[in-house]
């Protein structure tokens, strides 16, 4: 009788313990974790405008197909998205190019990682007076950004169009007005805060407007006199904390951006955006 009772108690305990184990697994599932224990509930950050749109249209739908629950956090400046990423308030962001990311990391003692370069709105050179480079007259006023990064981009683009020449001994991405050694059309440069450049299109002969500000102001990139041939260092990237560069989320983000479906959305909804070298070279 005792043996039968002991056997019965053993069976009951086994059933109870199995039920507890099953309950624990269920609770993990409710938290939305994958097989590796990583959370499937994530937050992505972007500045309001074309790059939050890129997340909404080209990236988040594919993440949701993979089982992620995604919250999009929009920022109104270029400082908070990286602070939020470093603090762990968001899991990835999309708003900045490689040079900005590297400088921000160094200045703020952060360890962030660029996962992959995405198609990016190039700087557009707009004019309400002229339709082509050949029409730009001697002594024309050109509005350029007053910050070093965008100013260098502007000057490089003007050089590519044959309007000026920059001292070849100067590192291209650090070029400034004082490094212009040839200016046959005697262009007059008018430095302006980048965000205000769209408003100058009405008053100057030519304005070099960074793509994000052009789009925010309702300018059509395809109506520009010409577009910047953007170096990859100035194309935007998806960034994560360096500790998370090998996470499943990071791998999924790279896979999505490299997908044909992503490029189809870019071609349909982001006309005029310049594609990075890796995307162009796979064709």
CSV table of C-alpha atoms in Angstrom, one decimal:
chain,number,residue,atom,x,y,z
A,1,UNK,CA,0.0,0.0,0.0
A,2,UNK,CA,2.8,2.4,0.9
A,3,UNK,CA,4.6,1.7,-2.4
A,4,UNK,CA,1.4,2.4,-4.3
A,5,UNK,CA,0.9,5.7,-2.4
A,6,UNK,CA,4.5,6.8,-3.0
A,7,UNK,CA,4.1,6.0,-6.7
A,8,UNK,CA,0.9,8.0,-6.8
A,9,UNK,CA,2.5,11.0,-5.1
A,10,UNK,CA,5.5,10.9,-7.5
A,11,UNK,CA,3.2,11.0,-10.5
A,12,UNK,CA,1.2,14.0,-9.1
A,13,UNK,CA,4.5,15.9,-8.4
A,14,UNK,CA,5.7,15.2,-12.0
A,15,UNK,CA,2.4,16.5,-13.4
A,16,UNK,CA,2.6,19.7,-11.3
A,17,UNK,CA,6.2,20.4,-12.2
A,18,UNK,CA,5.5,19.9,-15.9
A,19,UNK,CA,2.6,22.3,-15.7
A,20,UNK,CA,4.8,24.9,-14.0
A,21,UNK,CA,7.4,24.5,-16.8
A,22,UNK,CA,4.7,24.9,-19.4
A,23,UNK,CA,3.4,28.0,-17.7
A,24,UNK,CA,6.9,29.6,-17.6
A,25,UNK,CA,7.3,29.0,-21.3
A,26,UNK,CA,3.9,30.6,-22.0
A,27,UNK,CA,5.0,33.7,-20.1
A,28,UNK,CA,8.1,34.0,-22.2
A,29,UNK,CA,6.0,33.8,-25.3
A,30,UNK,CA,3.7,36.5,-24.1
A,31,UNK,CA,6.7,38.8,-23.6
A,32,UNK,CA,7.3,38.4,-27.4
A,33,UNK,CA,10.8,36.9,-27.4
A,34,UNK,CA,12.4,34.9,-30.2
A,35,UNK,CA,14.2,31.6,-29.9
A,36,UNK,CA,17.4,33.4,-28.8
A,37,UNK,CA,15.6,35.2,-26.1
A,38,UNK,CA,15.6,38.6,-27.8
A,39,UNK,CA,12.5,40.8,-27.5
A,40,UNK,CA,10.3,41.0,-30.6
A,41,UNK,CA,8.8,44.3,-29.3
A,42,UNK,CA,11.1,47.0,-30.6
A,43,UNK,CA,11.3,50.8,-31.0
A,44,UNK,CA,12.8,52.4,-34.1
A,45,UNK,CA,13.7,56.1,-34.2
A,46,UNK,CA,13.9,58.6,-37.0
A,47,UNK,CA,13.6,62.3,-37.6
A,48,UNK,CA,10.1,63.2,-38.9
A,49,UNK,CA,10.1,63.3,-42.7
A,50,UNK,CA,11.5,61.1,-45.5
A,51,UNK,CA,13.3,58.7,-43.2
A,52,UNK,CA,10.5,58.0,-40.9
A,53,UNK,CA,8.5,57.5,-44.1
A,54,UNK,CA,11.1,55.0,-45.3
A,55,UNK,CA,10.8,53.1,-42.0
A,56,UNK,CA,7.0,53.1,-42.3
A,57,UNK,CA,6.8,52.1,-45.9
A,58,UNK,CA,9.9,50.0,-46.7
A,59,UNK,CA,11.1,48.5,-43.4
A,60,UNK,CA,8.5,48.1,-40.7
A,61,UNK,CA,6.0,46.1,-42.8
A,62,UNK,CA,8.7,43.5,-43.4
A,63,UNK,CA,9.7,43.5,-39.7
A,64,UNK,CA,6.1,42.8,-38.8
A,65,UNK,CA,6.0,39.9,-41.3
A,66,UNK,CA,8.9,38.5,-39.2
A,67,UNK,CA,6.9,38.7,-36.0
A,68,UNK,CA,8.1,42.0,-34.6
A,69,UNK,CA,5.9,44.5,-32.8
A,70,UNK,CA,7.3,47.8,-33.9
A,71,UNK,CA,6.8,51.3,-32.4
A,72,UNK,CA,8.1,54.2,-34.4
A,73,UNK,CA,9.5,57.1,-32.4
A,74,UNK,CA,9.9,60.4,-34.3
A,75,UNK,CA,12.4,63.1,-33.3
A,76,UNK,CA,12.5,66.8,-34.2
A,77,UNK,CA,16.3,67.2,-33.9
A,78,UNK,CA,19.6,65.4,-34.8
A,79,UNK,CA,20.8,64.9,-31.2
A,80,UNK,CA,18.1,63.0,-29.3
A,81,UNK,CA,17.9,60.0,-31.7
A,82,UNK,CA,21.5,59.0,-30.8
A,83,UNK,CA,21.0,59.7,-27.2
A,84,UNK,CA,17.9,57.6,-27.1
A,85,UNK,CA,19.8,54.8,-28.9
A,86,UNK,CA,22.7,55.0,-26.5
A,87,UNK,CA,20.3,54.9,-23.5
A,88,UNK,CA,18.5,51.9,-24.8
A,89,UNK,CA,15.2,53.8,-25.3
A,90,UNK,CA,15.1,52.8,-28.9
A,91,UNK,CA,16.7,49.8,-30.6
A,92,UNK,CA,17.8,51.4,-33.9
A,93,UNK,CA,17.6,54.7,-35.7
A,94,UNK,CA,17.6,56.0,-39.2
A,95,UNK,CA,18.4,59.7,-39.8
A,96,UNK,CA,22.1,60.4,-40.1
A,97,UNK,CA,25.0,59.7,-42.4
A,98,UNK,CA,28.3,58.0,-41.5
A,99,UNK,CA,30.3,61.1,-41.0
A,100,UNK,CA,27.8,62.6,-38.6
A,101,UNK,CA,27.5,59.3,-36.7
A,102,UNK,CA,31.3,59.1,-36.3
A,103,UNK,CA,31.7,62.7,-35.1
A,104,UNK,CA,28.7,62.3,-32.7
A,105,UNK,CA,30.2,59.2,-31.2
A,106,UNK,CA,33.6,60.8,-30.7
A,107,UNK,CA,32.1,64.0,-29.2
A,108,UNK,CA,29.7,62.2,-26.9
A,109,UNK,CA,31.7,59.1,-25.9
A,110,UNK,CA,29.3,56.6,-27.4
A,111,UNK,CA,29.8,53.3,-29.1
A,112,UNK,CA,27.3,53.1,-31.9
A,113,UNK,CA,27.4,51.0,-35.1
A,114,UNK,CA,26.3,51.7,-38.7
A,115,UNK,CA,24.6,48.5,-40.0
A,116,UNK,CA,23.9,49.4,-43.6
A,117,UNK,CA,23.7,52.4,-45.9
A,118,UNK,CA,20.3,53.2,-47.3
A,119,UNK,CA,19.1,55.2,-50.4
A,120,UNK,CA,19.3,58.9,-49.4
A,121,UNK,CA,17.9,62.1,-50.7
A,122,UNK,CA,20.8,64.0,-52.3
A,123,UNK,CA,21.5,67.7,-52.2
A,124,UNK,CA,19.5,69.4,-54.9
A,125,UNK,CA,20.6,72.6,-56.7
A,126,UNK,CA,17.4,74.6,-57.2
A,127,UNK,CA,16.7,77.8,-59.2
A,128,UNK,CA,13.6,79.7,-60.1
A,129,UNK,CA,15.5,81.6,-62.8
A,130,UNK,CA,17.5,78.9,-64.7
A,131,UNK,CA,16.9,75.4,-66.0
A,132,UNK,CA,20.4,74.3,-66.8
A,133,UNK,CA,24.1,74.8,-65.8
A,134,UNK,CA,24.8,76.6,-69.0
A,135,UNK,CA,22.3,79.3,-68.2
A,136,UNK,CA,23.9,80.3,-65.0
A,137,UNK,CA,25.4,83.8,-65.6
A,138,UNK,CA,28.7,85.4,-64.6
A,139,UNK,CA,28.5,86.7,-61.0
A,140,UNK,CA,25.5,84.5,-60.1
A,141,UNK,CA,24.7,84.2,-56.4
A,142,UNK,CA,24.8,80.7,-55.0
A,143,UNK,CA,23.4,80.0,-51.5
A,144,UNK,CA,25.3,77.3,-49.7
A,145,UNK,CA,25.1,75.7,-46.3
A,146,UNK,CA,27.1,77.4,-43.6
A,147,UNK,CA,28.1,74.2,-41.7
A,148,UNK,CA,31.4,72.6,-42.8
A,149,UNK,CA,29.9,69.2,-43.8
A,150,UNK,CA,27.2,70.5,-46.1
A,151,UNK,CA,29.4,73.3,-47.4
A,152,UNK,CA,32.0,70.8,-48.6
A,153,UNK,CA,29.3,68.7,-50.3
A,154,UNK,CA,28.0,71.8,-52.1
A,155,UNK,CA,31.5,72.8,-53.3
A,156,UNK,CA,32.2,69.3,-54.5
A,157,UNK,CA,29.0,69.2,-56.5
A,158,UNK,CA,29.8,72.6,-58.1
A,159,UNK,CA,33.2,71.3,-59.0
A,160,UNK,CA,31.7,68.2,-60.6
A,161,UNK,CA,29.6,70.4,-62.8
A,162,UNK,CA,32.6,72.4,-63.9
A,163,UNK,CA,31.7,75.6,-62.2
A,164,UNK,CA,34.6,75.8,-59.8
A,165,UNK,CA,37.8,74.1,-59.0
A,166,UNK,CA,39.0,73.2,-55.4
A,167,UNK,CA,42.6,73.1,-54.3
A,168,UNK,CA,43.5,69.4,-55.0
A,169,UNK,CA,45.7,69.3,-51.9
A,170,UNK,CA,42.7,69.8,-49.7
A,171,UNK,CA,40.8,66.7,-48.3
A,172,UNK,CA,37.6,66.9,-50.4
A,173,UNK,CA,35.2,66.3,-47.5
A,174,UNK,CA,36.7,69.3,-45.6
A,175,UNK,CA,36.8,71.8,-48.5
A,176,UNK,CA,35.6,75.3,-47.8
A,177,UNK,CA,35.1,78.6,-49.8
A,178,UNK,CA,38.7,79.6,-49.1
A,179,UNK,CA,39.9,76.4,-50.9
A,180,UNK,CA,38.3,77.4,-54.3
A,181,UNK,CA,41.2,78.1,-56.6
A,182,UNK,CA,39.3,78.6,-59.9
A,183,UNK,CA,35.9,80.4,-60.3
A,184,UNK,CA,35.6,81.4,-63.9
A,185,UNK,CA,32.0,82.5,-63.5
A,186,UNK,CA,32.8,84.6,-60.5
A,187,UNK,CA,30.1,82.9,-58.4
A,188,UNK,CA,29.3,84.7,-55.2
A,189,UNK,CA,28.7,82.3,-52.3
A,190,UNK,CA,26.1,83.2,-49.8
A,191,UNK,CA,26.4,81.0,-46.6
A,192,UNK,CA,23.0,80.2,-45.0
A,193,UNK,CA,21.9,77.9,-42.3
A,194,UNK,CA,21.0,74.6,-44.0
A,195,UNK,CA,17.4,74.5,-42.7
A,196,UNK,CA,16.8,78.0,-44.2
A,197,UNK,CA,18.2,77.2,-47.7
A,198,UNK,CA,14.8,76.3,-49.3
A,199,UNK,CA,13.6,79.8,-48.7
A,200,UNK,CA,16.5,81.3,-50.6
A,201,UNK,CA,15.4,79.7,-53.9
A,202,UNK,CA,13.2,82.7,-54.5
A,203,UNK,CA,15.9,85.2,-54.1
A,204,UNK,CA,19.3,83.7,-55.3
A,205,UNK,CA,20.4,82.4,-58.7
A,206,UNK,CA,21.1,78.9,-57.4
A,207,UNK,CA,20.7,77.2,-54.0
A,208,UNK,CA,22.3,74.0,-52.8
A,209,UNK,CA,19.6,72.4,-50.5
A,210,UNK,CA,20.3,69.2,-48.6
A,211,UNK,CA,17.7,66.6,-49.6
A,212,UNK,CA,15.9,66.3,-46.3
A,213,UNK,CA,15.4,70.0,-46.1
A,214,UNK,CA,14.3,70.2,-49.7
A,215,UNK,CA,11.7,67.5,-49.2
A,216,UNK,CA,10.4,69.0,-46.0
A,217,UNK,CA,9.9,72.3,-47.8
A,218,UNK,CA,7.9,70.6,-50.6
A,219,UNK,CA,10.7,70.9,-53.3
A,220,UNK,CA,10.7,68.1,-55.9
A,221,UNK,CA,14.2,66.6,-56.3
A,222,UNK,CA,13.4,65.8,-59.9
A,223,UNK,CA,12.9,69.6,-60.6
A,224,UNK,CA,16.4,70.5,-59.5
A,225,UNK,CA,18.8,72.0,-62.0
A,226,UNK,CA,21.1,69.1,-61.0
A,227,UNK,CA,21.5,66.7,-58.1
A,228,UNK,CA,24.5,65.9,-56.0
A,229,UNK,CA,26.5,62.8,-56.9
A,230,UNK,CA,26.6,61.9,-53.2
A,231,UNK,CA,29.5,60.0,-51.7
A,232,UNK,CA,28.5,57.0,-49.6
A,233,UNK,CA,29.9,58.8,-46.5
A,234,UNK,CA,27.0,61.2,-46.8
A,235,UNK,CA,24.3,58.6,-47.3
A,236,UNK,CA,22.2,57.7,-44.3
A,237,UNK,CA,22.6,54.6,-42.3
A,238,UNK,CA,20.6,52.4,-40.0
A,239,UNK,CA,22.5,52.6,-36.6
A,240,UNK,CA,22.4,50.4,-33.5
A,241,UNK,CA,24.5,50.2,-30.3
A,242,UNK,CA,27.7,48.5,-31.1
A,243,UNK,CA,26.9,45.8,-28.5
A,244,UNK,CA,23.9,44.9,-30.6
A,245,UNK,CA,25.5,44.8,-34.1
A,246,UNK,CA,25.2,41.0,-34.2
A,247,UNK,CA,21.7,40.7,-32.7
A,248,UNK,CA,18.9,39.0,-34.6
A,249,UNK,CA,17.2,42.4,-35.1
A,250,UNK,CA,20.4,43.8,-36.7
A,251,UNK,CA,20.6,40.8,-39.0
A,252,UNK,CA,16.9,41.2,-39.9
A,253,UNK,CA,17.3,44.9,-40.7
A,254,UNK,CA,20.2,44.2,-43.0
A,255,UNK,CA,18.3,41.4,-44.7
A,256,UNK,CA,15.3,43.7,-45.3
A,257,UNK,CA,17.3,46.6,-46.7
A,258,UNK,CA,19.0,44.2,-49.1
A,259,UNK,CA,15.7,42.7,-50.2
A,260,UNK,CA,14.1,43.2,-53.6
A,261,UNK,CA,10.9,44.3,-51.9
A,262,UNK,CA,12.7,47.2,-50.2
A,263,UNK,CA,14.2,48.4,-53.4
A,264,UNK,CA,10.8,48.2,-55.1
A,265,UNK,CA,9.4,50.6,-52.5
A,266,UNK,CA,12.3,53.0,-52.9
A,267,UNK,CA,11.8,53.1,-56.7
A,268,UNK,CA,8.1,53.7,-56.3
A,269,UNK,CA,7.9,56.1,-53.4
A,270,UNK,CA,11.3,57.7,-53.0
A,271,UNK,CA,12.1,59.1,-56.5
A,272,UNK,CA,15.3,61.0,-56.8
A,273,UNK,CA,17.0,59.2,-53.8
A,274,UNK,CA,20.5,58.2,-54.6
A,275,UNK,CA,21.3,54.5,-54.1
A,276,UNK,CA,24.5,53.4,-52.3
A,277,UNK,CA,27.3,51.7,-54.1
A,278,UNK,CA,26.4,48.3,-52.7
A,279,UNK,CA,22.9,48.5,-54.2
A,280,UNK,CA,24.1,49.8,-57.6
A,281,UNK,CA,26.9,47.2,-57.9
A,282,UNK,CA,24.6,44.2,-57.5
A,283,UNK,CA,22.7,45.0,-60.7
